[in-house]
mmCIF file of C-alpha atoms in Angstrom:
data_model
loop_
_atom_site.group_PDB
_atom_site.id
_atom_site.type_symbol
_atom_site.label_atom_id
_atom_site.label_comp_id
_atom_site.label_asym_id
_atom_site.label_seq_id
_atom_site.Cartn_x
_atom_site.Cartn_y
_atom_site.Cartn_z
ATOM 1 C CA UNK A 1 -23.467 9.461 -66.778
ATOM 2 C CA UNK A 2 -25.595 6.706 -68.206
ATOM 3 C CA UNK A 3 -22.551 4.601 -69.064
ATOM 4 C CA UNK A 4 -24.144 1.380 -67.886
ATOM 5 C CA UNK A 5 -26.985 1.323 -70.382
ATOM 6 C CA UNK A 6 -24.741 2.454 -73.213
ATOM 7 C CA UNK A 7 -22.319 -0.380 -72.476
ATOM 8 C CA UNK A 8 -25.167 -2.842 -72.238
ATOM 9 C CA UNK A 9 -25.792 -2.260 -75.914
ATOM 10 C CA UNK A 10 -22.555 -4.102 -76.578
ATOM 11 C CA UNK A 11 -23.732 -7.058 -74.496
ATOM 12 C CA UNK A 12 -25.716 -8.955 -77.155
ATOM 13 C CA UNK A 13 -28.501 -11.391 -76.429
ATOM 14 C CA UNK A 14 -29.975 -14.677 -77.520
ATOM 15 C CA UNK A 15 -29.861 -15.062 -81.285
ATOM 16 C CA UNK A 16 -33.550 -15.390 -82.074
ATOM 17 C CA UNK A 17 -35.970 -13.054 -83.756
ATOM 18 C CA UNK A 18 -39.228 -12.401 -81.964
ATOM 19 C CA UNK A 19 -42.317 -10.385 -82.853
ATOM 20 C CA UNK A 20 -41.428 -7.312 -80.788
ATOM 21 C CA UNK A 21 -39.036 -4.419 -81.286
ATOM 22 C CA UNK A 22 -35.313 -5.176 -81.166
ATOM 23 C CA UNK A 23 -33.962 -4.203 -77.760
ATOM 24 C CA UNK A 24 -30.321 -3.081 -77.541
ATOM 25 C CA UNK A 25 -28.946 -5.754 -79.860
ATOM 26 C CA UNK A 26 -29.891 -7.087 -83.320
ATOM 27 C CA UNK A 27 -32.295 -9.991 -83.599
ATOM 28 C CA UNK A 28 -33.611 -10.024 -80.014
ATOM 29 C CA UNK A 29 -36.889 -8.452 -79.011
ATOM 30 C CA UNK A 30 -37.616 -7.011 -75.584
ATOM 31 C CA UNK A 31 -40.181 -9.795 -75.114
ATOM 32 C CA UNK A 32 -37.429 -12.419 -75.283
ATOM 33 C CA UNK A 33 -35.183 -11.018 -72.530
ATOM 34 C CA UNK A 34 -35.503 -12.958 -69.260
ATOM 35 C CA UNK A 35 -36.340 -10.622 -66.358
ATOM 36 C CA UNK A 36 -36.821 -13.233 -63.613
ATOM 37 C CA UNK A 37 -36.796 -11.698 -60.122
ATOM 38 C CA UNK A 38 -33.524 -12.360 -58.331
ATOM 39 C CA UNK A 39 -31.481 -12.606 -61.519
ATOM 40 C CA UNK A 40 -28.167 -10.755 -61.696
ATOM 41 C CA UNK A 41 -25.265 -10.611 -64.140
ATOM 42 C CA UNK A 42 -21.944 -8.785 -63.946
ATOM 43 C CA UNK A 43 -19.541 -8.101 -66.819
ATOM 44 C CA UNK A 44 -16.106 -6.682 -67.362
ATOM 45 C CA UNK A 45 -16.501 -4.341 -70.345
ATOM 46 C CA UNK A 46 -13.322 -3.221 -72.123
ATOM 47 C CA UNK A 47 -13.695 -0.477 -74.732
ATOM 48 C CA UNK A 48 -10.831 0.574 -77.027
ATOM 49 C CA UNK A 49 -10.929 3.740 -79.151
ATOM 50 C CA UNK A 50 -7.853 5.164 -80.922
ATOM 51 C CA UNK A 51 -5.702 2.731 -78.937
ATOM 52 C CA UNK A 52 -6.954 3.862 -75.499
ATOM 53 C CA UNK A 53 -8.516 1.232 -73.199
ATOM 54 C CA UNK A 54 -11.363 1.946 -70.778
ATOM 55 C CA UNK A 55 -12.433 -0.889 -68.436
ATOM 56 C CA UNK A 56 -15.710 -0.859 -66.523
ATOM 57 C CA UNK A 57 -17.759 -3.126 -64.305
ATOM 58 C CA UNK A 58 -21.413 -3.336 -65.376
ATOM 59 C CA UNK A 59 -24.058 -5.170 -63.343
ATOM 60 C CA UNK A 60 -27.745 -5.668 -64.041
ATOM 61 C CA UNK A 61 -30.170 -7.060 -61.446
ATOM 62 C CA UNK A 62 -33.921 -7.617 -61.231
ATOM 63 C CA UNK A 63 -34.941 -6.497 -57.743
ATOM 64 C CA UNK A 64 -38.628 -7.313 -58.208
ATOM 65 C CA UNK A 65 -40.898 -8.603 -60.958
ATOM 66 C CA UNK A 66 -44.583 -9.237 -60.348
ATOM 67 C CA UNK A 67 -48.035 -8.388 -61.636
ATOM 68 C CA UNK A 68 -47.469 -4.921 -60.145
ATOM 69 C CA UNK A 69 -44.424 -4.198 -62.310
ATOM 70 C CA UNK A 70 -40.660 -4.599 -62.410
ATOM 71 C CA UNK A 71 -37.749 -2.885 -60.681
ATOM 72 C CA UNK A 72 -34.338 -3.028 -62.348
ATOM 73 C CA UNK A 73 -30.993 -1.929 -60.938
ATOM 74 C CA UNK A 74 -27.996 -1.100 -63.138
ATOM 75 C CA UNK A 75 -24.526 -0.434 -61.780
ATOM 76 C CA UNK A 76 -21.631 1.082 -63.704
ATOM 77 C CA UNK A 77 -18.256 1.502 -62.017
ATOM 78 C CA UNK A 78 -14.545 1.640 -62.869
ATOM 79 C CA UNK A 79 -13.110 -1.866 -62.841
ATOM 80 C CA UNK A 80 -10.476 -0.579 -60.424
ATOM 81 C CA UNK A 81 -13.182 -0.716 -57.766
ATOM 82 C CA UNK A 82 -13.244 2.966 -56.764
ATOM 83 C CA UNK A 83 -16.719 3.088 -55.263
ATOM 84 C CA UNK A 84 -16.979 6.878 -55.211
ATOM 85 C CA UNK A 85 -16.988 6.879 -59.026
ATOM 86 C CA UNK A 86 -19.796 4.346 -59.388
ATOM 87 C CA UNK A 87 -23.269 5.165 -60.679
ATOM 88 C CA UNK A 88 -26.274 3.026 -59.703
ATOM 89 C CA UNK A 89 -29.606 3.434 -61.488
ATOM 90 C CA UNK A 90 -32.979 2.043 -60.444
ATOM 91 C CA UNK A 91 -35.902 1.925 -62.858
ATOM 92 C CA UNK A 92 -39.461 1.090 -61.870
ATOM 93 C CA UNK A 93 -41.546 0.004 -64.887
ATOM 94 C CA UNK A 94 -45.159 -0.948 -65.513
ATOM 95 C CA UNK A 95 -45.744 -4.710 -65.954
ATOM 96 C CA UNK A 96 -46.528 -4.410 -69.684
ATOM 97 C CA UNK A 97 -43.174 -2.793 -70.523
ATOM 98 C CA UNK A 98 -41.991 -5.868 -72.471
ATOM 99 C CA UNK A 99 -44.771 -5.236 -75.006
ATOM 100 C CA UNK A 100 -43.563 -1.763 -76.022
ATOM 101 C CA UNK A 101 -42.511 -1.188 -79.615
ATOM 102 C CA UNK A 102 -41.012 2.309 -79.487
ATOM 103 C CA UNK A 103 -39.074 4.638 -77.147
ATOM 104 C CA UNK A 104 -42.243 6.669 -76.615
ATOM 105 C CA UNK A 105 -44.109 3.620 -75.329
ATOM 106 C CA UNK A 106 -41.175 2.755 -73.091
ATOM 107 C CA UNK A 107 -41.272 6.227 -71.493
ATOM 108 C CA UNK A 108 -44.989 5.725 -70.813
ATOM 109 C CA UNK A 109 -44.108 2.596 -68.783
ATOM 110 C CA UNK A 110 -41.418 4.355 -66.750
ATOM 111 C CA UNK A 111 -42.879 4.998 -63.288
ATOM 112 C CA UNK A 112 -39.732 6.101 -61.498
ATOM 113 C CA UNK A 113 -36.040 6.598 -62.207
ATOM 114 C CA UNK A 114 -33.511 7.188 -59.427
ATOM 115 C CA UNK A 115 -29.739 7.428 -59.427
ATOM 116 C CA UNK A 116 -27.023 7.029 -56.808
ATOM 117 C CA UNK A 117 -23.532 8.436 -57.243
ATOM 118 C CA UNK A 118 -20.884 6.668 -55.171
ATOM 119 C CA UNK A 119 -22.181 6.031 -51.662
ATOM 120 C CA UNK A 120 -24.608 8.960 -51.707
ATOM 121 C CA UNK A 121 -28.384 8.648 -51.366
ATOM 122 C CA UNK A 122 -30.675 7.730 -54.249
ATOM 123 C CA UNK A 123 -32.208 10.820 -55.863
ATOM 124 C CA UNK A 124 -34.268 11.873 -58.848
ATOM 125 C CA UNK A 125 -32.164 12.826 -61.878
ATOM 126 C CA UNK A 126 -32.192 16.352 -63.243
ATOM 127 C CA UNK A 127 -33.781 17.191 -66.592
ATOM 128 C CA UNK A 128 -30.282 17.447 -68.113
ATOM 129 C CA UNK A 129 -29.295 14.031 -66.754
ATOM 130 C CA UNK A 130 -32.432 12.445 -68.177
ATOM 131 C CA UNK A 131 -31.484 13.899 -71.557
ATOM 132 C CA UNK A 132 -27.988 12.445 -71.208
ATOM 133 C CA UNK A 133 -29.454 9.001 -70.519
ATOM 134 C CA UNK A 134 -30.792 8.882 -74.130
ATOM 135 C CA UNK A 135 -33.163 5.976 -73.544
ATOM 136 C CA UNK A 136 -34.066 6.016 -77.241
ATOM 137 C CA UNK A 137 -30.774 4.220 -77.895
ATOM 138 C CA UNK A 138 -32.095 1.132 -76.137
ATOM 139 C CA UNK A 139 -34.121 0.432 -79.283
ATOM 140 C CA UNK A 140 -32.266 -0.320 -82.509
ATOM 141 C CA UNK A 141 -33.028 1.570 -85.687
ATOM 142 C CA UNK A 142 -35.515 -0.419 -87.709
ATOM 143 C CA UNK A 143 -33.591 0.376 -90.900
ATOM 144 C CA UNK A 144 -30.684 -1.758 -89.733
ATOM 145 C CA UNK A 145 -30.743 -5.345 -90.919
ATOM 146 C CA UNK A 146 -28.606 -7.883 -89.122
ATOM 147 C CA UNK A 147 -27.015 -10.769 -90.976
ATOM 148 C CA UNK A 148 -26.344 -13.558 -88.464
ATOM 149 C CA UNK A 149 -23.923 -16.400 -89.138
ATOM 150 C CA UNK A 150 -24.041 -19.391 -86.796
ATOM 151 C CA UNK A 151 -20.674 -20.694 -85.600
ATOM 152 C CA UNK A 152 -19.632 -24.079 -84.245
ATOM 153 C CA UNK A 153 -20.138 -24.527 -80.470
ATOM 154 C CA UNK A 154 -17.119 -23.811 -78.274
ATOM 155 C CA UNK A 155 -16.211 -23.991 -74.600
ATOM 156 C CA UNK A 156 -15.614 -20.433 -73.352
ATOM 157 C CA UNK A 157 -13.770 -19.846 -70.091
ATOM 158 C CA UNK A 158 -14.486 -16.755 -67.977
ATOM 159 C CA UNK A 159 -13.974 -15.733 -64.320
ATOM 160 C CA UNK A 160 -17.509 -17.083 -63.754
ATOM 161 C CA UNK A 161 -16.615 -20.545 -65.070
ATOM 162 C CA UNK A 162 -16.460 -22.498 -68.336
ATOM 163 C CA UNK A 163 -19.533 -22.876 -70.553
ATOM 164 C CA UNK A 164 -20.388 -24.705 -73.760
ATOM 165 C CA UNK A 165 -21.608 -21.851 -75.947
ATOM 166 C CA UNK A 166 -23.348 -21.280 -79.235
ATOM 167 C CA UNK A 167 -21.553 -18.772 -81.424
ATOM 168 C CA UNK A 168 -23.087 -16.107 -83.674
ATOM 169 C CA UNK A 169 -21.638 -13.381 -85.827
ATOM 170 C CA UNK A 170 -23.884 -10.396 -86.572
ATOM 171 C CA UNK A 171 -23.136 -7.665 -89.090
ATOM 172 C CA UNK A 172 -25.134 -4.593 -90.007
ATOM 173 C CA UNK A 173 -24.507 -1.205 -91.565
ATOM 174 C CA UNK A 174 -26.326 2.102 -91.810
ATOM 175 C CA UNK A 175 -25.815 5.156 -94.032
ATOM 176 C CA UNK A 176 -27.197 8.673 -93.642
ATOM 177 C CA UNK A 177 -26.732 11.962 -95.495
ATOM 178 C CA UNK A 178 -25.222 14.913 -93.637
ATOM 179 C CA UNK A 179 -24.172 18.464 -94.552
ATOM 180 C CA UNK A 180 -20.518 19.474 -94.151
ATOM 181 C CA UNK A 181 -19.692 23.100 -94.927
ATOM 182 C CA UNK A 182 -22.380 23.311 -97.580
ATOM 183 C CA UNK A 183 -21.371 20.007 -99.162
ATOM 184 C CA UNK A 184 -23.535 16.927 -99.035
ATOM 185 C CA UNK A 185 -21.754 14.002 -97.403
ATOM 186 C CA UNK A 186 -22.582 10.420 -96.490
ATOM 187 C CA UNK A 187 -21.896 9.021 -93.049
ATOM 188 C CA UNK A 188 -21.570 5.238 -92.897
ATOM 189 C CA UNK A 189 -21.569 3.120 -89.758
ATOM 190 C CA UNK A 190 -20.764 -0.581 -89.590
ATOM 191 C CA UNK A 191 -20.945 -2.977 -86.663
ATOM 192 C CA UNK A 192 -19.731 -6.546 -86.368
ATOM 193 C CA UNK A 193 -20.626 -8.568 -83.248
ATOM 194 C CA UNK A 194 -19.183 -11.935 -82.259
ATOM 195 C CA UNK A 195 -21.363 -13.509 -79.565
ATOM 196 C CA UNK A 196 -20.931 -16.571 -77.361
ATOM 197 C CA UNK A 197 -24.180 -17.552 -75.614
ATOM 198 C CA UNK A 198 -25.320 -20.131 -73.072
ATOM 199 C CA UNK A 199 -28.940 -20.636 -71.997
ATOM 200 C CA UNK A 200 -28.071 -21.072 -68.309
ATOM 201 C CA UNK A 201 -26.905 -17.437 -68.014
ATOM 202 C CA UNK A 202 -29.677 -14.978 -66.983
ATOM 203 C CA UNK A 203 -31.022 -12.114 -69.111
ATOM 204 C CA UNK A 204 -29.388 -12.507 -72.538
ATOM 205 C CA UNK A 205 -27.388 -15.679 -72.061
ATOM 206 C CA UNK A 206 -24.220 -13.754 -72.845
ATOM 207 C CA UNK A 207 -20.880 -15.313 -71.834
ATOM 208 C CA UNK A 208 -18.508 -13.322 -74.053
ATOM 209 C CA UNK A 209 -18.793 -10.847 -76.897
ATOM 210 C CA UNK A 210 -16.536 -8.874 -79.201
ATOM 211 C CA UNK A 211 -18.026 -5.852 -80.955
ATOM 212 C CA UNK A 212 -16.296 -3.737 -83.592
ATOM 213 C CA UNK A 213 -17.892 -0.431 -84.619
ATOM 214 C CA UNK A 214 -16.531 1.622 -87.531
ATOM 215 C CA UNK A 215 -17.765 4.995 -88.781
ATOM 216 C CA UNK A 216 -16.515 7.347 -91.502
ATOM 217 C CA UNK A 217 -17.788 10.219 -93.623
ATOM 218 C CA UNK A 218 -17.252 10.731 -97.357
ATOM 219 C CA UNK A 219 -18.157 13.622 -99.645
ATOM 220 C CA UNK A 220 -18.187 14.310 -103.384
ATOM 221 C CA UNK A 221 -19.414 12.602 -106.529
ATOM 222 C CA UNK A 222 -19.241 10.672 -108.723
ATOM 223 C CA UNK A 223 -16.203 9.308 -106.830
ATOM 224 C CA UNK A 224 -16.795 9.846 -103.093
ATOM 225 C CA UNK A 225 -13.787 11.114 -101.137
ATOM 226 C CA UNK A 226 -13.319 10.184 -97.500
ATOM 227 C CA UNK A 227 -12.923 13.342 -95.419
ATOM 228 C CA UNK A 228 -12.810 11.957 -91.899
ATOM 229 C CA UNK A 229 -10.471 9.544 -90.194
ATOM 230 C CA UNK A 230 -12.391 6.321 -89.598
ATOM 231 C CA UNK A 231 -13.362 5.915 -85.972
ATOM 232 C CA UNK A 232 -12.985 2.336 -84.777
ATOM 233 C CA UNK A 233 -14.272 1.205 -81.381
ATOM 234 C CA UNK A 234 -13.646 -2.308 -80.070
ATOM 235 C CA UNK A 235 -15.695 -3.509 -77.089
ATOM 236 C CA UNK A 236 -15.234 -6.808 -75.259
ATOM 237 C CA UNK A 237 -17.733 -8.039 -72.651
ATOM 238 C CA UNK A 238 -16.680 -10.888 -70.335
ATOM 239 C CA UNK A 239 -18.946 -12.565 -67.791
ATOM 240 C CA UNK A 240 -17.663 -12.096 -64.231
ATOM 241 C CA UNK A 241 -20.517 -13.546 -62.181
ATOM 242 C CA UNK A 242 -24.214 -14.355 -62.287
ATOM 243 C CA UNK A 243 -27.095 -15.374 -60.074
ATOM 244 C CA UNK A 244 -30.551 -16.812 -60.588
ATOM 245 C CA UNK A 245 -33.153 -18.153 -58.184
ATOM 246 C CA UNK A 246 -31.643 -21.644 -58.232
ATOM 247 C CA UNK A 247 -27.999 -21.144 -59.116
ATOM 248 C CA UNK A 248 -25.089 -18.811 -58.522
ATOM 249 C CA UNK A 249 -21.572 -18.580 -59.885
ATOM 250 C CA UNK A 250 -19.051 -15.850 -59.167
ATOM 251 C CA UNK A 251 -15.408 -14.962 -59.385
ATOM 252 C CA UNK A 252 -14.821 -15.964 -55.761
ATOM 253 C CA UNK A 253 -16.104 -19.496 -56.318
ATOM 254 C CA UNK A 254 -19.281 -19.206 -54.232
#
């Protein structure tokens, strides 16, 4: 149900490392994300797993940002435009939320969370829905180390226009031990992110991204044996439209 925030994790941000905790993508702290009131971005997100495509529209907007706090709105909907299947989420956060350094601190800043399914009214989520949201995943594991490679600038064309972009390639991996039928196994996850960024785009500056996630499990020693079919997920994010206080560009040319 919380598809929007999960997909946002594949929408990487500005390639700079700040003092705060990494927020959703490697190398970018929560303090560095631009939450200017009136900003909005919309992306087409295409996810491919085992050869099956799933396309979604994801929008993020700042409804209000002041000394009193911030109100964010996140929309996730099928790209086909069927409004009854959309989910809209509104989060009201304390003004110091950009200083948090853990999921626990983030929860302490959360004043209100409401959801809207289709054209229904906004309501409070159930305890089960809050668990499904898994807000902890907004913060990257500190054990993961990204290895950025800067690429030559390129002009990237999207439905929102053409932009001269900086390119970055991030790679990180993570291994953990798991038990499988009494045998000790190792689960390995790898992620490679190709990012194209432009400073004029709100929030993260993201114009396009390609993310490849691979996971597999192996067991046995001294020569580990792979016991699971590798799971490969490819996710593309493409800028559809954006707005800021001074500028606006969209797929209809406004």
